[in-house]
Coordinates of C-alpha atoms in Angstrom, one line a residue:
M178 CA 46.6 4.0 -67.1
K179 CA 44.7 0.7 -67.3
E180 CA 44.4 0.7 -63.5
M181 CA 42.9 4.2 -63.4
S182 CA 40.4 3.2 -66.1
S183 CA 39.3 0.4 -64.0
R184 CA 38.8 2.7 -61.0
L185 CA 36.8 5.3 -63.1
T186 CA 34.5 2.3 -64.2
I187 CA 33.7 1.3 -60.6
L188 CA 33.3 4.9 -59.6
F189 CA 30.9 5.4 -62.4
S190 CA 29.1 2.1 -61.5
L191 CA 28.6 3.4 -58.0
L192 CA 27.3 6.5 -59.1
L193 CA 24.7 4.8 -61.3
I194 CA 23.7 2.7 -58.5
I195 CA 23.2 5.5 -56.1
S196 CA 21.4 7.7 -58.8
N197 CA 18.8 4.9 -59.0
I198 CA 18.2 4.5 -55.3
P199 CA 14.6 5.6 -54.7
H200 CA 14.6 9.3 -53.5
S201 CA 11.5 8.3 -51.2
L202 CA 13.9 7.1 -48.5
Q203 CA 13.4 10.7 -46.9
E204 CA 9.8 12.2 -47.7
E205 CA 8.8 15.6 -46.7
V206 CA 5.1 15.8 -45.4
T207 CA 3.0 18.7 -44.2
I208 CA 0.5 17.7 -41.5
S209 CA -2.5 20.2 -41.1
V210 CA -4.4 20.2 -37.8
Q211 CA -7.8 22.1 -37.8
S212 CA -7.9 23.5 -34.3
V213 CA -10.8 26.0 -34.2
T214 CA -13.3 22.9 -33.6
T215 CA -13.3 19.5 -32.4
I216 CA -14.7 16.5 -34.5
A217 CA -15.3 14.3 -31.9
R218 CA -14.8 13.8 -28.1
T219 CA -13.8 10.4 -26.3
D220 CA -14.7 9.7 -22.7
W221 CA -12.0 10.7 -20.3
N222 CA -11.3 7.1 -19.5
F223 CA -11.2 6.2 -23.2
I224 CA -8.5 3.3 -22.5
C225 CA -10.4 0.0 -21.4
A226 CA -9.0 -3.5 -20.9
T227 CA -10.9 -6.6 -20.2
L228 CA -10.7 -9.5 -17.9
D229 CA -12.2 -12.9 -19.3
W230 CA -13.8 -15.9 -17.7
W231 CA -11.6 -18.6 -19.8
P232 CA -10.1 -21.2 -17.6
P233 CA -6.8 -22.7 -18.0
E234 CA -8.5 -25.5 -20.4
K235 CA -9.1 -22.9 -22.9
C236 CA -7.0 -23.7 -26.0
N237 CA -6.6 -22.9 -29.5
Y238 CA -4.3 -24.3 -32.3
N239 CA -2.8 -26.7 -29.9
M240 CA -1.8 -24.0 -27.3
C241 CA -3.5 -23.2 -24.0
P242 CA -2.2 -19.4 -23.3
W243 CA -4.8 -18.7 -20.5
G244 CA -3.2 -20.1 -17.4
K245 CA -4.7 -18.8 -14.3
S246 CA -5.7 -15.3 -15.7
S247 CA -9.6 -15.5 -15.5
I248 CA -11.9 -13.4 -13.4
I249 CA -12.1 -16.6 -11.2
N250 CA -8.7 -17.7 -10.6
L251 CA -6.4 -14.6 -11.4
N252 CA -4.0 -13.7 -8.4
L253 CA -5.4 -10.3 -7.7
N254 CA -2.8 -9.7 -5.1
N255 CA 0.0 -9.6 -7.6
T256 CA 2.2 -6.6 -7.2
I257 CA 2.8 -5.9 -10.8
L258 CA -0.9 -6.3 -11.8
N259 CA -1.9 -3.8 -9.3
N260 CA 0.9 -1.4 -10.4
A261 CA 0.1 -1.7 -14.1
I262 CA -3.6 -0.7 -13.2
K263 CA -2.8 2.0 -10.9
A264 CA -0.3 3.6 -13.5
F265 CA -3.2 4.6 -15.5
S266 CA -5.1 6.5 -12.5
S267 CA -8.5 5.2 -13.8
L268 CA -8.3 2.4 -15.9
R269 CA -11.6 1.1 -17.4
I270 CA -11.8 -2.7 -16.8
R271 CA -14.6 -4.8 -18.6
L272 CA -15.3 -8.0 -16.6
G273 CA -16.8 -10.3 -19.3
G274 CA -16.4 -12.6 -22.4
S275 CA -17.8 -15.7 -24.2
L276 CA -18.5 -17.6 -21.1
Q277 CA -20.3 -14.8 -19.3
D278 CA -23.7 -16.0 -20.3
Q279 CA -23.1 -19.2 -18.5
V280 CA -22.1 -17.8 -15.2
I281 CA -24.3 -18.2 -12.2
Y282 CA -24.0 -15.8 -9.3
N283 CA -23.8 -17.5 -6.0
V284 CA -26.0 -15.2 -3.9
G285 CA -29.6 -15.5 -2.9
R286 CA -32.1 -18.2 -2.6
N287 CA -33.1 -21.2 -4.6
L288 CA -30.0 -21.2 -6.9
P289 CA -29.0 -24.0 -9.1
P290 CA -25.9 -26.0 -8.5
C291 CA -22.8 -23.6 -8.8
H292 CA -19.7 -25.3 -10.0
S293 CA -16.4 -24.1 -11.6
F294 CA -16.2 -24.2 -15.4
E295 CA -15.4 -27.7 -16.9
K296 CA -14.9 -28.9 -20.2
L297 CA -18.3 -30.2 -21.6
K298 CA -18.5 -31.3 -25.2
E299 CA -22.0 -30.3 -25.6
G300 CA -21.8 -27.0 -23.5
L301 CA -21.7 -23.6 -25.1
F302 CA -18.1 -23.1 -26.3
G303 CA -17.4 -26.5 -25.0
F304 CA -17.5 -25.8 -21.2
S305 CA -20.3 -26.3 -18.6
T306 CA -21.9 -23.4 -16.6
G307 CA -19.6 -21.6 -14.1
C308 CA -19.9 -19.8 -10.9
L309 CA -19.2 -16.6 -9.1
D310 CA -19.2 -16.5 -5.5
M311 CA -19.4 -13.5 -3.2
P312 CA -15.9 -13.9 -1.6
R313 CA -14.4 -13.7 -5.0
W314 CA -16.8 -10.8 -6.0
D315 CA -15.7 -9.0 -2.8
K316 CA -12.1 -9.4 -3.6
L317 CA -12.5 -8.3 -7.3
N318 CA -14.2 -5.1 -6.1
E319 CA -11.9 -4.5 -3.3
V320 CA -8.7 -4.9 -5.3
L321 CA -9.6 -3.3 -8.5
S322 CA -11.3 -0.3 -6.7
K323 CA -8.2 0.3 -4.7
A324 CA -6.1 0.4 -7.9
G325 CA -8.6 3.0 -9.3
A326 CA -10.2 0.9 -11.8
V327 CA -13.5 2.1 -13.4
L328 CA -15.8 -1.3 -13.8
T329 CA -18.0 -2.6 -16.2
F330 CA -19.7 -6.0 -15.6
G331 CA -21.4 -8.3 -18.3
L332 CA -24.2 -10.0 -17.2
N333 CA -25.8 -13.6 -18.0
A334 CA -28.3 -12.7 -20.6
L335 CA -29.1 -16.3 -21.3
Y336 CA -30.3 -17.0 -18.0
G337 CA -33.7 -18.7 -17.9
R338 CA -34.0 -19.0 -21.7
A339 CA -34.3 -22.3 -23.8
K340 CA -32.2 -23.3 -26.5
I341 CA -33.9 -24.7 -29.9
Q342 CA -32.3 -27.8 -30.5
S343 CA -29.8 -28.1 -33.4
T344 CA -29.8 -24.2 -33.5
S345 CA -27.8 -21.4 -31.9
L346 CA -31.0 -19.7 -31.1
Y347 CA -32.1 -19.0 -27.4
V348 CA -35.8 -18.2 -26.9
G349 CA -38.0 -17.1 -23.9
D350 CA -37.8 -14.2 -21.8
W351 CA -34.6 -13.5 -19.6
D352 CA -35.0 -14.5 -16.0
S353 CA -33.6 -11.5 -14.1
T354 CA -33.8 -13.0 -10.7
N355 CA -30.2 -14.3 -10.5
A356 CA -28.9 -10.6 -11.7
R357 CA -31.2 -9.1 -9.3
E358 CA -29.6 -10.9 -6.5
L359 CA -26.0 -9.8 -7.5
I360 CA -26.8 -6.2 -8.2
N361 CA -28.7 -6.1 -4.9
Y362 CA -25.6 -7.5 -3.2
T363 CA -23.4 -5.0 -5.1
I364 CA -25.5 -2.1 -3.9
S365 CA -25.4 -3.4 -0.2
K366 CA -21.7 -3.4 -0.3
N367 CA -21.6 0.0 -1.7
Y368 CA -19.4 -1.4 -4.7
K369 CA -19.3 1.1 -7.5
I370 CA -20.1 -0.3 -11.1
D371 CA -19.6 2.2 -13.8
S372 CA -21.8 0.2 -16.1
W373 CA -23.6 -3.3 -16.6
E374 CA -23.7 -4.8 -20.0
F375 CA -26.1 -7.2 -21.2
G376 CA -24.7 -10.4 -22.7
N377 CA -21.8 -11.1 -24.8
E378 CA -22.1 -11.7 -28.8
L379 CA -25.7 -12.7 -28.8
S380 CA -26.6 -9.9 -31.5
G381 CA -27.0 -10.7 -35.3
G382 CA -25.9 -14.2 -36.2
G383 CA -24.3 -14.5 -32.8
I384 CA -21.2 -16.3 -31.8
G385 CA -22.1 -19.6 -30.3
A386 CA -25.5 -18.5 -29.3
R387 CA -28.2 -15.8 -30.3
V388 CA -31.2 -14.0 -29.4
E389 CA -33.7 -12.3 -31.8
V390 CA -33.5 -8.5 -31.6
D391 CA -37.3 -8.1 -30.6
Q392 CA -36.7 -10.5 -27.6
Y393 CA -33.4 -8.9 -26.8
G394 CA -34.8 -5.3 -26.9
K395 CA -37.7 -6.4 -24.8
D396 CA -35.3 -7.7 -22.0
L397 CA -33.3 -4.6 -22.2
I398 CA -36.3 -2.6 -21.0
A399 CA -36.8 -5.2 -18.1
L400 CA -32.9 -4.4 -17.4
K401 CA -33.6 -0.6 -17.3
A402 CA -36.5 -1.0 -15.2
L403 CA -34.5 -3.3 -12.6
I404 CA -31.6 -0.8 -12.7
D405 CA -34.0 2.0 -11.9
E406 CA -35.7 0.2 -9.1
L407 CA -32.5 -1.0 -7.4
Y408 CA -30.6 2.2 -7.7
Q409 CA -33.4 4.6 -6.7
K410 CA -31.7 5.6 -3.7
S411 CA -28.2 5.8 -5.0
S412 CA -26.4 9.0 -6.0
S413 CA -25.0 7.5 -9.1
K414 CA -26.9 5.1 -11.4
P415 CA -24.8 2.8 -13.6
K416 CA -24.9 2.8 -17.3
I417 CA -26.5 0.1 -19.3
L418 CA -24.5 -1.2 -22.4
A419 CA -25.6 -3.4 -25.2
P420 CA -25.3 -5.6 -27.1
G421 CA -21.7 -6.5 -26.9
G422 CA -21.4 -8.2 -30.3
F423 CA -20.1 -7.9 -33.8
F424 CA -22.0 -5.0 -35.7
D425 CA -24.9 -6.1 -37.8
Q426 CA -26.3 -2.6 -38.8
A427 CA -30.0 -3.8 -39.2
W428 CA -30.0 -5.5 -35.9
F429 CA -28.4 -2.7 -34.0
N430 CA -30.7 -0.2 -35.6
K431 CA -33.7 -2.2 -34.6
M432 CA -32.4 -2.8 -30.9
L433 CA -32.2 1.0 -30.4
Q434 CA -36.0 1.5 -32.0
I435 CA -37.3 -1.2 -29.7
T436 CA -35.7 0.3 -26.5
G437 CA -36.4 3.7 -27.1
P438 CA -34.7 6.7 -25.5
D439 CA -32.5 6.5 -22.4
V440 CA -32.3 2.7 -22.1
V441 CA -29.0 1.8 -23.9
N442 CA -26.3 4.4 -22.7
G443 CA -23.6 2.9 -24.6
V444 CA -23.6 0.8 -27.8
T445 CA -20.9 -1.8 -27.6
H446 CA -19.5 -3.6 -30.6
H447 CA -16.5 -5.9 -31.1
I448 CA -13.7 -6.1 -33.5
Y449 CA -11.3 -8.8 -34.5
N450 CA -10.3 -7.6 -37.9
L451 CA -6.8 -9.4 -38.4
G452 CA -8.4 -13.0 -38.7
G453 CA -7.6 -16.0 -36.8
G454 CA -4.7 -16.3 -34.4
D455 CA -3.1 -18.9 -36.7
D456 CA -3.3 -16.4 -39.8
K457 CA 0.0 -16.8 -41.6
G458 CA -0.3 -13.3 -43.1
I459 CA -1.3 -11.4 -40.0
L460 CA 2.2 -9.3 -40.0
Q461 CA 1.6 -8.1 -43.7
K462 CA -2.0 -7.1 -42.6
I463 CA -0.9 -5.0 -39.5
L464 CA 1.6 -3.3 -41.8
D465 CA -0.9 -2.7 -44.8
P466 CA -2.5 0.8 -44.4
Y467 CA -5.0 -0.4 -47.1
Y468 CA -5.9 -3.4 -45.2
L469 CA -6.2 -1.5 -41.9
D470 CA -8.6 1.1 -43.6
Y471 CA -11.0 -1.7 -44.3
I472 CA -12.5 -1.3 -40.9
V473 CA -13.1 2.4 -41.3
Q474 CA -16.5 1.8 -42.7
T475 CA -17.5 -0.2 -39.7
F476 CA -16.7 2.8 -37.4
K477 CA -18.5 5.2 -39.6
N478 CA -21.7 2.8 -39.9
V479 CA -21.8 2.4 -36.1
A480 CA -21.6 6.2 -35.7
L481 CA -24.5 6.5 -38.2
T482 CA -26.7 4.2 -36.3
I483 CA -26.1 6.3 -33.3
R484 CA -27.0 9.3 -34.8
N485 CA -30.1 8.2 -36.6
F486 CA -31.6 5.6 -34.0
G487 CA -30.0 6.4 -30.5
P488 CA -28.6 9.9 -30.4
W489 CA -29.1 9.4 -26.6
S490 CA -26.5 6.8 -26.6
S491 CA -22.8 6.5 -27.5
S492 CA -20.6 4.1 -29.3
W493 CA -18.0 2.0 -27.7
V494 CA -15.5 -0.7 -28.8
G495 CA -16.6 -3.2 -26.1
E496 CA -14.0 -5.7 -27.1
A497 CA -11.0 -5.9 -29.7
G498 CA -8.2 -8.0 -29.6
G499 CA -7.0 -8.0 -33.3
A500 CA -6.8 -11.7 -33.8
Y501 CA -9.6 -14.0 -32.6
N502 CA -9.1 -17.3 -30.7
S503 CA -6.8 -16.0 -28.1
G504 CA -4.6 -13.8 -30.4
A505 CA -1.5 -14.6 -32.4
K506 CA 1.6 -16.0 -30.5
G507 CA 4.6 -14.0 -31.4
V508 CA 2.7 -11.2 -33.0
S509 CA -0.1 -9.9 -30.6
N510 CA 2.2 -9.7 -27.8
T511 CA 5.0 -7.9 -29.5
F512 CA 5.9 -4.6 -30.8
V513 CA 4.4 -4.9 -34.2
N514 CA 0.8 -5.1 -32.7
S515 CA 1.2 -1.7 -31.6
F516 CA 0.8 -0.4 -35.2
W517 CA -2.6 -2.0 -35.3
Y518 CA -3.7 -1.1 -31.8
L519 CA -2.7 2.3 -31.8
D520 CA -4.2 2.9 -35.3
Q521 CA -7.3 1.4 -34.0
L522 CA -7.5 3.9 -31.1
G523 CA -7.0 6.8 -33.5
M524 CA -9.6 5.6 -35.9
A525 CA -12.3 5.0 -33.0
S526 CA -11.6 8.4 -31.5
V527 CA -12.1 10.0 -34.9
F528 CA -15.5 8.5 -35.5
G529 CA -16.7 9.6 -32.2
H530 CA -16.2 6.4 -29.8
K531 CA -16.3 7.1 -26.3
V532 CA -14.4 3.9 -25.0
Y533 CA -12.0 1.3 -26.5
C534 CA -11.8 -2.0 -24.6
R535 CA -8.6 -4.2 -25.4
Q536 CA -9.0 -8.0 -25.0
T537 CA -7.2 -8.5 -22.5
L538 CA -5.6 -6.9 -19.6
I539 CA -4.2 -10.5 -19.1
G540 CA -5.0 -13.8 -20.5
G541 CA -4.4 -15.3 -24.2
N542 CA -1.8 -14.1 -26.5
Y543 CA -3.4 -10.7 -27.1
A544 CA -2.7 -9.6 -23.4
L545 CA -1.4 -6.3 -22.3
L546 CA 0.5 -8.1 -19.5
N547 CA 2.4 -11.3 -19.7
T548 CA 0.0 -14.1 -18.6
T549 CA 2.8 -16.0 -16.8
N550 CA 5.0 -13.3 -15.1
F551 CA 2.7 -10.4 -15.4
K552 CA 5.3 -8.1 -17.0
P553 CA 3.9 -5.6 -19.5
N554 CA 4.1 -6.3 -23.1
P555 CA 4.6 -3.5 -25.9
D556 CA 1.0 -2.7 -26.2
Y557 CA 0.7 -2.1 -22.5
Y558 CA 3.1 0.8 -22.9
S559 CA 1.1 2.0 -26.0
A560 CA -1.9 2.2 -24.1
L561 CA -0.5 4.0 -21.2
L562 CA 1.2 6.7 -23.5
W563 CA -2.1 7.2 -25.1
S564 CA -3.8 7.4 -21.8
K565 CA -1.4 10.1 -20.5
L566 CA -0.9 12.3 -23.4
M567 CA -4.2 12.1 -25.6
G568 CA -7.0 14.4 -24.2
P569 CA -10.6 13.6 -25.1
E570 CA -10.9 16.4 -27.9
V571 CA -10.2 15.0 -31.1
L572 CA -8.9 17.4 -33.9
Q573 CA -9.3 16.9 -37.7
T574 CA -5.8 15.9 -39.0
L575 CA -4.9 15.9 -42.7
H576 CA -1.6 15.3 -44.6
D577 CA -0.4 15.2 -48.1
G578 CA 2.0 12.3 -47.8
S579 CA 2.1 8.6 -48.2
P580 CA -0.7 6.4 -46.7
Y581 CA 1.9 4.5 -44.6
L582 CA 2.3 7.6 -42.4
R583 CA -0.8 7.6 -40.0
A584 CA -1.5 10.7 -38.1
Y585 CA -4.1 11.4 -35.2
T586 CA -4.3 14.6 -33.0
H587 CA -6.1 15.4 -29.8
C588 CA -5.9 18.3 -27.4
A589 CA -3.1 17.5 -24.8
K590 CA -4.2 15.8 -21.7
N591 CA -3.9 17.9 -18.4
K592 CA -1.5 20.0 -20.2
A593 CA -1.3 22.9 -22.7
G594 CA -1.0 22.4 -26.5
V595 CA -1.9 19.2 -28.7
T596 CA -0.7 15.8 -28.7
M597 CA 0.0 14.1 -32.4
L598 CA 0.2 10.4 -32.7
L599 CA 2.5 9.5 -35.9
I600 CA 2.6 5.7 -37.0
N601 CA 5.2 5.1 -39.7
L602 CA 4.4 1.7 -41.4
S603 CA 7.1 2.0 -44.1
N604 CA 10.0 -0.2 -43.7
S605 CA 12.3 2.0 -45.8
T606 CA 11.0 5.7 -45.6
T607 CA 11.7 8.4 -43.0
F608 CA 9.2 10.8 -42.8
N609 CA 10.2 14.7 -42.2
V610 CA 6.8 16.3 -40.6
S611 CA 6.0 19.9 -40.8
V612 CA 3.0 20.8 -38.7
K613 CA 0.6 23.4 -39.5
N614 CA -2.0 25.0 -37.5
D615 CA -5.2 25.6 -39.5
L616 CA -7.2 28.5 -37.7
N617 CA -9.6 28.7 -40.6
L618 CA -13.1 28.9 -39.3
Y619 CA -14.6 27.3 -42.3
P620 CA -12.1 24.4 -43.1
P621 CA -11.9 22.9 -46.8
K622 CA -13.6 19.7 -47.5
M623 CA -12.1 16.2 -46.0
G624 CA -8.8 15.6 -47.8
K625 CA -7.8 19.0 -48.6
I626 CA -5.3 21.2 -46.9
S627 CA -6.1 24.8 -46.3
T628 CA -4.2 27.7 -47.2
G629 CA -3.4 30.3 -44.8
E630 CA -2.2 28.1 -41.9
I631 CA 0.5 28.8 -39.3
L632 CA 3.7 26.6 -39.3
E633 CA 4.3 25.3 -35.8
Q634 CA 7.8 26.3 -34.5
G635 CA 7.3 26.0 -30.7
E636 CA 8.7 23.7 -28.0
R637 CA 7.7 20.1 -28.0
E638 CA 8.1 16.7 -26.4
E639 CA 8.7 13.4 -28.2
Y640 CA 8.2 9.8 -27.1
H641 CA 9.7 7.8 -29.9
L642 CA 8.9 3.8 -29.6
T643 CA 11.0 1.5 -31.3
P644 CA 11.5 -2.5 -30.7
K645 CA 14.8 -3.6 -29.3
H646 CA 17.4 -4.5 -31.8
G647 CA 14.9 -3.3 -34.4
K648 CA 13.0 -6.7 -34.4
L649 CA 9.5 -6.1 -35.0
Q650 CA 8.4 -9.2 -33.0
S651 CA 10.3 -8.3 -30.1
R652 CA 8.6 -8.3 -26.6
V653 CA 10.8 -5.4 -25.4
V654 CA 10.1 -1.8 -26.3
L655 CA 12.4 1.2 -26.4
L656 CA 11.2 4.6 -25.7
N657 CA 13.5 7.3 -27.0
G658 CA 16.2 4.5 -27.2
K659 CA 15.9 3.3 -23.7
Q660 CA 14.3 0.0 -22.7
L661 CA 11.0 0.2 -20.7
K662 CA 11.2 -2.1 -18.0
L663 CA 9.7 -2.7 -14.4
T664 CA 11.8 -1.0 -11.6
R665 CA 13.3 -3.2 -8.7
T666 CA 10.2 -2.5 -6.8
K667 CA 8.1 -3.8 -9.6
D668 CA 6.7 -0.5 -10.4
I669 CA 6.0 0.7 -13.9
P670 CA 8.9 3.0 -15.3
E671 CA 8.5 6.6 -15.6
I672 CA 7.4 7.8 -19.1
N673 CA 9.7 10.6 -19.9
P674 CA 9.9 12.6 -23.2
I675 CA 13.1 14.0 -25.0
S676 CA 12.4 17.9 -25.2
S677 CA 13.1 20.3 -28.1
G678 CA 13.3 24.1 -28.0
P679 CA 11.7 26.2 -30.5
H680 CA 13.4 26.2 -34.1
P681 CA 12.3 28.1 -37.2
N682 CA 10.8 25.6 -39.7
A683 CA 11.8 22.7 -37.6
T684 CA 10.3 19.3 -38.7
V685 CA 9.4 16.3 -36.6
Q686 CA 11.2 13.3 -37.8
I687 CA 9.9 9.6 -37.6
S688 CA 11.8 6.7 -38.7
P689 CA 11.0 3.6 -40.6
L690 CA 8.6 1.1 -38.6
S691 CA 8.4 3.2 -35.6
I692 CA 5.8 5.1 -33.5
L693 CA 5.9 8.7 -32.2
F694 CA 3.9 10.7 -29.8
V695 CA 4.7 14.5 -29.8
R696 CA 3.2 17.0 -27.7
F697 CA 3.6 20.5 -29.1
K698 CA 3.4 22.6 -26.1
D699 CA 2.8 26.0 -27.6
F700 CA 0.2 24.9 -30.2
R701 CA -2.6 27.5 -29.7
A702 CA -5.8 25.5 -30.4
P703 CA -9.2 27.3 -29.8
A704 CA -10.8 24.1 -29.5
C705 CA -8.7 22.9 -26.6
P706 CA -9.4 23.7 -22.8
V707 CA -7.1 26.6 -21.8
K708 CA -4.3 25.2 -19.5
N709 CA -1.1 26.5 -17.9

């Protein structure tokens, strides 16, 4: 009797413990997609990655993570590198970065000495001027063009200016002679440059160097005249991008007012919203939806600047690495960083950005490809999935659940239906998601879910991303439980979904700390192009 009483006590205790476990471990969420109209449109080649100028001597926090990854010394014949670019079909690549305003182009006459970057204490960013010779420029264009890349090149916007002693301010007119020689040579070789960007982080207070907005605007007009002159016989004229710096609303507004219509085609701004690469709290920031939302106002303000002062232009994220100073080792190059990265892509799309350039394709700790062996890091596969699945048309997406569930929807790329990106930042909650198609021509105000929606019950394709062994800081990513790794021939692996047939009231389930792309094949969205 005593033994039975003891067992009953244990059983009662267990029941009491179970009853006190939070019911939020499984949460039912309804997501509404307003499908009659789009809210924004990205460029077809929205995904972009950068190649930088940093030499091997570039170090931060007692680490030197760049190796031979720069525009000058990268092994362009590497098979993995070429296959990684080709996998996107037309990956945008921005050639530029901090040292671009110290680069001399070794072409034309009366050139100053043209040497490799060297450590120089009194130099900008601690380096001397550097050199781009034409054999290297030829090789870059040959290899990247063959791989299908769409190129942006950042011009030296400090050429010919004088630095005010003991300040970061550079004054005087931009000397365009060296840029003219490079552009002329590029045209003579029939190299296709999608866009020329004017300087790097010279706007506002600048990073290392700055130029006053009145002078910068004047020089942009000169660049526009130069492009018009040199490309007058060309069938396709490149875009002009500016200013390639951190958003300073008053400075950006005035730049567009000074230059006027049709000078700046793309307004580029940079984002490093996770702090320095040595920030001890970076993991918590990435997994905190409230922290991630701090950048939303910047996206909105950039969109307002375009609308109010440059409606002929468009907004681009010209460079974004999350953590500055080469990224955070063990974070930026691991699975957990995809929570930040994909959320950034979703936000930028919602607020009308045409392009998002990730720092970097290779080089530093934030690279999409391992700097030593060129193997893809987890964010590479996240970028590739976005590029293959998310079309340019952005649809308003609302849900009534936890802020730890992020949701973004686009028309499916090259296929029928829509693709939804779900990001689960919770470490304990599985979300069971019901998706509804809101066909209300006059949708409710932001944040409210409409009545009269149609529950999505059709076929779908799912791409679940999780880290190997559940370790968030793993450099290995699993797609639907299988490791993504290069083939024996060093090709990027096939990206295949798991398919689900139609089920009444079927929900989409996303596990804690995981990412899911899901294409609803039968989702009828009037805003989306008709596809078979």
